[in-house]
Coordinates of C-alpha atoms in Angstrom, one line a residue:
M878 CA 10.9 24.7 -21.6
S879 CA 11.5 27.6 -19.2
F880 CA 9.8 27.3 -15.9
K881 CA 10.1 31.0 -15.1
D882 CA 6.8 32.4 -14.0
K883 CA 5.0 29.1 -14.5
V884 CA 2.5 28.2 -11.9
V885 CA 3.2 24.7 -10.6
W886 CA 0.7 22.9 -8.3
I887 CA 2.2 20.1 -6.2
T888 CA 0.3 17.7 -4.0
G889 CA 2.1 15.9 -1.3
A890 CA 4.4 18.9 -1.1
S891 CA 5.3 18.8 2.6
S892 CA 8.2 16.3 2.3
G893 CA 10.0 13.8 0.1
I894 CA 9.7 14.1 -3.6
G895 CA 7.1 16.8 -3.4
E896 CA 9.3 19.0 -1.3
A897 CA 12.2 18.4 -3.6
L898 CA 10.1 19.3 -6.6
A899 CA 8.9 22.5 -5.0
K900 CA 12.5 23.6 -4.3
S901 CA 13.7 22.6 -7.8
F902 CA 10.9 24.5 -9.6
A903 CA 11.3 27.5 -7.4
A904 CA 15.0 27.6 -8.2
E905 CA 13.9 27.8 -11.9
G906 CA 11.7 30.8 -11.2
A907 CA 8.3 29.1 -11.0
H908 CA 5.5 30.1 -8.7
I909 CA 4.5 27.1 -6.4
I910 CA 1.2 26.0 -5.0
L911 CA 2.0 23.7 -2.1
S912 CA -0.7 21.2 -1.0
G913 CA -0.9 18.5 1.5
R914 CA -2.6 17.8 4.9
R915 CA 0.0 19.3 7.3
L916 CA -0.2 23.0 7.3
E917 CA 2.9 23.6 9.4
A918 CA 5.0 21.4 7.2
L919 CA 3.8 23.1 4.1
E920 CA 4.6 26.5 5.6
A921 CA 8.1 25.3 6.5
V922 CA 8.7 24.3 2.8
S923 CA 7.2 27.6 1.6
A924 CA 9.6 29.6 3.9
E925 CA 12.6 27.9 2.1
L926 CA 11.4 28.8 -1.5
S927 CA 13.0 31.6 -3.4
T928 CA 9.8 32.5 -5.3
E929 CA 6.2 33.2 -4.5
S930 CA 4.2 30.3 -3.1
L931 CA 0.7 29.6 -2.0
V932 CA 0.1 27.2 0.8
L933 CA -3.1 25.4 0.1
P934 CA -3.7 22.6 2.5
F935 CA -6.5 20.0 1.9
E936 CA -7.3 16.4 2.2
T937 CA -7.1 14.9 -1.4
T938 CA -10.0 12.6 -0.8
D939 CA -12.3 15.4 0.4
Y940 CA -14.1 15.5 -3.0
D941 CA -16.7 18.0 -1.9
A942 CA -14.0 20.5 -1.0
L943 CA -11.9 20.1 -4.1
P944 CA -13.8 22.4 -6.5
A945 CA -13.3 25.4 -4.1
K946 CA -9.6 24.4 -3.7
V947 CA -9.1 24.3 -7.5
A948 CA -10.9 27.7 -7.8
E949 CA -8.5 29.2 -5.2
A950 CA -5.5 27.7 -6.8
H951 CA -6.4 28.9 -10.3
G952 CA -7.4 32.3 -8.9
W953 CA -4.1 32.9 -7.3
K954 CA -2.3 33.8 -10.6
G955 CA -5.1 33.2 -13.0
K956 CA -3.7 29.9 -14.3
I957 CA -2.3 26.5 -13.5
D958 CA 0.5 25.6 -15.9
I959 CA 1.7 22.3 -14.4
L960 CA -0.2 20.0 -12.0
I961 CA 1.9 17.3 -10.2
N962 CA -0.2 14.6 -8.6
N963 CA 2.3 13.4 -6.1
A964 CA 0.3 12.7 -2.9
G965 CA 0.1 9.0 -2.1
I966 CA 0.5 6.3 0.4
S967 CA 2.2 2.9 0.1
Q968 CA 1.6 -0.6 1.7
R969 CA 3.5 -3.3 3.4
S970 CA 1.3 -6.4 3.9
L971 CA 0.5 -9.7 2.3
A972 CA -2.8 -9.8 0.4
V973 CA -4.0 -12.8 2.3
D974 CA -3.8 -10.8 5.6
T975 CA -4.9 -7.4 4.4
H976 CA -8.2 -5.9 5.5
P977 CA -10.5 -4.5 2.7
D978 CA -10.4 -1.1 4.2
V979 CA -6.7 -0.9 3.3
Y980 CA -7.5 -1.5 -0.3
H981 CA -10.2 1.1 -0.2
K982 CA -8.0 3.8 1.4
I983 CA -5.0 3.2 -0.9
V984 CA -7.0 3.2 -4.1
N985 CA -8.9 6.2 -2.9
V986 CA -5.7 8.2 -2.1
D987 CA -3.4 7.0 -4.9
L988 CA -5.9 6.7 -7.8
L989 CA -9.3 8.3 -7.4
A990 CA -8.0 11.5 -5.7
P991 CA -5.5 12.4 -8.4
I992 CA -8.0 11.5 -11.1
W993 CA -10.6 13.8 -9.6
L994 CA -8.2 16.7 -9.0
T995 CA -7.0 16.3 -12.6
Q996 CA -10.6 16.3 -13.9
L997 CA -11.2 19.6 -12.1
V998 CA -8.0 21.3 -13.3
L999 CA -8.4 20.0 -16.9
P1000 CA -11.1 22.5 -18.1
H1001 CA -8.8 25.4 -17.0
M1002 CA -6.0 24.0 -19.1
V1003 CA -8.3 23.3 -22.0
A1004 CA -9.5 26.9 -21.9
A1005 CA -5.9 28.2 -21.7
G1006 CA -4.8 26.0 -24.7
S1007 CA -1.9 24.5 -22.8
G1008 CA -0.8 22.7 -19.7
H1009 CA 1.2 19.8 -18.3
I1010 CA -0.2 17.1 -16.0
V1011 CA 2.2 14.8 -14.1
G1012 CA 1.3 11.5 -12.4
I1013 CA 3.8 10.3 -9.9
S1014 CA 3.3 6.5 -10.2
S1015 CA 6.0 4.0 -9.3
V1016 CA 8.0 1.1 -10.6
A1017 CA 5.1 -0.7 -8.8
G1018 CA 2.9 0.8 -11.4
R1019 CA 4.5 -1.5 -14.0
V1020 CA 5.6 -4.5 -11.9
G1021 CA 3.6 -6.5 -9.4
V1022 CA 5.7 -6.1 -6.3
P1023 CA 5.2 -8.3 -3.2
L1024 CA 3.5 -6.7 -0.1
R1025 CA 2.0 -3.9 -2.3
T1026 CA -1.1 -5.4 -3.9
A1027 CA -3.3 -2.4 -3.2
Y1028 CA -0.5 0.1 -4.1
C1029 CA 0.3 -1.7 -7.3
A1030 CA -3.4 -1.7 -8.3
A1031 CA -3.7 2.0 -7.7
K1032 CA -0.4 2.9 -9.4
H1033 CA -1.1 0.7 -12.4
G1034 CA -4.5 2.4 -12.7
L1035 CA -2.9 5.9 -12.5
I1036 CA -0.7 5.1 -15.5
G1037 CA -3.7 3.9 -17.4
Y1038 CA -5.7 7.0 -16.7
M1039 CA -2.8 9.3 -17.6
D1040 CA -2.0 7.4 -20.8
A1041 CA -5.6 7.7 -22.0
L1042 CA -5.8 11.3 -21.0
R1043 CA -2.6 12.0 -23.0
A1044 CA -4.2 10.4 -26.1
E1045 CA -7.2 12.7 -25.7
T1046 CA -5.5 16.0 -24.9
E1047 CA -2.0 16.2 -26.3
K1048 CA -2.7 17.0 -30.0
L1049 CA -6.1 18.6 -29.6
H1050 CA -5.4 20.9 -26.6
N1051 CA -1.6 21.1 -26.3
I1052 CA -1.9 19.5 -22.8
H1053 CA 1.1 17.2 -22.2
V1054 CA 1.0 14.2 -19.7
T1055 CA 4.0 12.7 -18.1
N1056 CA 4.0 9.5 -16.0
I1057 CA 6.9 9.3 -13.5
L1058 CA 7.8 5.8 -12.2
P1059 CA 10.2 6.2 -9.2
G1060 CA 11.9 3.2 -7.6
S1061 CA 13.5 3.6 -4.2
I1062 CA 13.8 7.2 -3.2
R1063 CA 15.0 8.2 0.2
T1064 CA 11.7 9.4 1.7
N1065 CA 9.3 8.4 4.5
V1066 CA 7.2 6.2 2.1
S1067 CA 7.9 3.0 3.9
R1068 CA 7.4 4.5 7.4
N1069 CA 4.0 5.9 6.3
A1070 CA 3.0 2.7 4.5
L1071 CA -0.1 0.9 5.7
T1072 CA 0.1 -2.5 7.3
K1073 CA -2.5 -5.3 7.0
D1074 CA -4.9 -3.5 9.5
G1075 CA -4.5 0.0 8.2
K1076 CA -1.9 1.2 10.7
S1077 CA 1.2 3.1 9.7
R1078 CA 4.2 0.8 9.5
G1079 CA 6.4 3.2 11.4
K1080 CA 9.7 2.0 10.2
S1081 CA 11.7 2.2 7.0
D1082 CA 13.3 -0.3 4.6
A1083 CA 17.0 -0.6 3.9
V1084 CA 16.3 -0.3 0.2
I1085 CA 14.5 3.0 0.8
D1086 CA 17.2 4.3 3.1
N1087 CA 19.8 3.5 0.5
G1088 CA 17.8 4.9 -2.3
M1089 CA 18.2 7.9 -4.6
E1090 CA 18.1 11.4 -3.0
P1091 CA 14.8 13.2 -3.6
A1092 CA 16.7 16.2 -5.1
E1093 CA 18.1 13.9 -7.9
C1094 CA 14.7 12.4 -8.5
A1095 CA 13.3 16.0 -8.8
R1096 CA 16.0 17.0 -11.2
Q1097 CA 15.1 14.1 -13.5
I1098 CA 11.4 14.9 -13.3
L1099 CA 11.9 18.6 -14.3
E1100 CA 14.0 17.4 -17.2
A1101 CA 11.2 15.0 -18.3
I1102 CA 8.6 17.8 -18.0
S1103 CA 10.8 20.2 -19.9
N1104 CA 11.2 17.6 -22.7
N1105 CA 7.5 16.6 -22.7
T1106 CA 8.5 13.1 -22.0
P1107 CA 5.5 10.8 -21.8
E1108 CA 7.0 8.4 -19.3
L1109 CA 10.1 8.2 -17.2
I1110 CA 11.4 5.4 -14.9
I1111 CA 13.6 6.8 -12.2
A1112 CA 15.3 3.8 -10.7
E1113 CA 18.7 2.2 -10.4
G1114 CA 20.1 -1.3 -10.4
P1115 CA 17.7 -4.3 -9.9
E1116 CA 14.7 -2.0 -9.8
M1117 CA 15.4 -0.6 -13.3
M1118 CA 16.3 -4.0 -14.6
I1119 CA 13.0 -5.5 -13.4
A1120 CA 11.0 -2.6 -14.7
N1121 CA 12.5 -3.0 -18.1
L1122 CA 12.1 -6.8 -18.0
R1123 CA 8.3 -6.3 -17.5
Q1124 CA 8.3 -4.9 -21.1
S1125 CA 11.0 -6.9 -22.8
D1126 CA 10.7 -10.3 -21.1
P1127 CA 7.6 -10.7 -19.0
D1128 CA 8.2 -14.3 -18.2
Q1129 CA 11.5 -13.6 -16.6
C1130 CA 10.0 -10.7 -14.7
F1131 CA 7.3 -12.9 -13.3
A1132 CA 9.8 -15.6 -12.4
M1133 CA 11.9 -13.1 -10.5
T1134 CA 9.0 -11.5 -8.6
G1135 CA 7.5 -14.9 -7.9
A1136 CA 10.8 -16.1 -6.3
M1137 CA 11.0 -12.8 -4.3
G1138 CA 7.4 -13.0 -3.2
A1139 CA 7.8 -16.6 -2.0
Q1140 CA 10.7 -15.6 0.2
I1141 CA 9.0 -12.5 1.6
A1142 CA 5.7 -14.4 2.3
E1143 CA 7.7 -17.1 4.2
K1144 CA 9.4 -14.4 6.3
Y1145 CA 6.1 -12.6 7.0
A1146 CA 4.4 -15.9 8.0
A1147 CA 7.2 -16.4 10.5
G1148 CA 6.6 -12.9 11.9
D1149 CA 9.6 -11.2 10.4
D1150 CA 8.4 -8.0 8.6
D1151 CA 11.9 -6.4 8.2

C-alpha cells in the first residue's frame, strides 16, 4: 500500500507512539489529522511534519462533541482513509487497593472512547467503500499483567471489538482492521499511569525506559497496515515469549504471571512500588 495522499487520523498524537506514527506517515506522503488533549503539543508535532496536517484537539470521552469533530476531520479532505485509535492511559496498582473510579476512567478512555470514535467514522468508510481501522491495544490485551487489571480489561475488550468489526466489514465493505499489541515502548506511559486513587504515577519503569524506540514501533505498524495484517505483537524478549505462551501454552503463561504477580504484590504491600 502507498500512503501518499492518504488521510490518516491519529488520536494520542502529541507524544510517544502517536507522534512517531504521525512523522512516519508524513514521511510517506500522507496527510495527518493530529488529535489529543494538549493543543500546544499537537501544534509542535504538526510543525515537524513534512506534509499537510490538521490539528484537531478534543477529549476522547467527550461523546457529545465527537460527532462534530468527526465531521470536521472528514470535511478537511473529504475522506478518512486510516483511523488509528492510539489514545489511552495505563495503570499501576493492585486490584485490592484500586478505587472504582480508576476502573471507570481507564475503561472509558481505553475502550469506550475508541469504540465510539470508530462507530462515528465507520459510516464514512462504508460509503467510500474502503478504509483501515487500527486499534492500539497492548501485550496486556492478551496477557493478564499484574498491576494493570483495569488496563488489561480495556485492552482485551478493544481487541474483541476490533476482531468482531473486522469480521463484519473486511469482505463486505473492504474495510481492514488491525490490532497492534505493543510491549514496552520508550514513552511516558508509566509516568502517566493511574495509581490506586486515580493520581498520575509520575515516574517511569526501568522496563519502559529500556524499551523499544517509538520510531521502530511506528515502522512496524506502518508495515502491518500496508500488508493488511489483522494482528501484530510488537515486543521483544520475555514480553514476546509470554504473549506467545498465552496462545500456545496457557498453563505455563498463568504460572509465570502468577509467580510475577505474587512477587509484585508482596513488594507493594511493603510500600515498594518501583
